[in-house]
């Protein structure tokens, strides 16, 4: 227990940008068990410790279902966990007020079509809001006539979201929700857009 406490202290010191700040490692460790119920608090501590010690190797533990859960990325502003068809990304964002910090939780499930949900929390895991990417895509204005027509033909667009580099910018891949006709059509993307965080929500970039 003493050894684990020392390791945890080292992790929190190594990950912090400044005194009193909250980073994604802090948030991940303090995450309510209901958000990711298949791993425990102690396992989250172990994953962060392993990733800090060896930043080049995914930190992997066994879930309650005996499947591998891997922490594949950890920086001050972004964390990614993978488990089978599930990918969980947590990013740190600036709020509207100076010094205000919010956290964006992106959950992507890859089945017939990869789809991403999004929830925003404050630094104490209090829920702030959700982002409906399908609705967001339908209200963007930067479409050509051809793109707009393609979007109108989809009743419920499926949106997969990725983060690359700047955590305030999200990249959206929009697909038709219908199953693939063949393997060739698996990666067919109808539309691609990116949106940027403005302190309150993601807006057209």
Tab-separated table of N, CA, C and O in Angstrom, residues 101 104 119 165:
chain	number	residue	atom	x	y	z
A	101	UNK	N	-11.466	24.992	-16.393
A	101	UNK	CA	-11.055	23.802	-17.126
A	101	UNK	C	-12.223	22.837	-17.243
A	101	UNK	O	-12.895	22.535	-16.255
A	104	UNK	N	-13.525	16.776	-22.000
A	104	UNK	CA	-14.364	16.205	-23.059
A	104	UNK	C	-14.144	14.699	-23.093
A	104	UNK	O	-13.025	14.221	-23.289
A	119	UNK	N	-19.505	13.730	-24.070
A	119	UNK	CA	-20.029	14.369	-22.867
A	119	UNK	C	-18.961	15.308	-22.312
A	119	UNK	O	-17.770	14.989	-22.339
A	165	UNK	N	-3.464	15.987	-32.483
A	165	UNK	CA	-2.729	17.223	-32.218
A	165	UNK	C	-3.502	18.125	-31.273
A	165	UNK	O	-3.640	17.833	-30.087
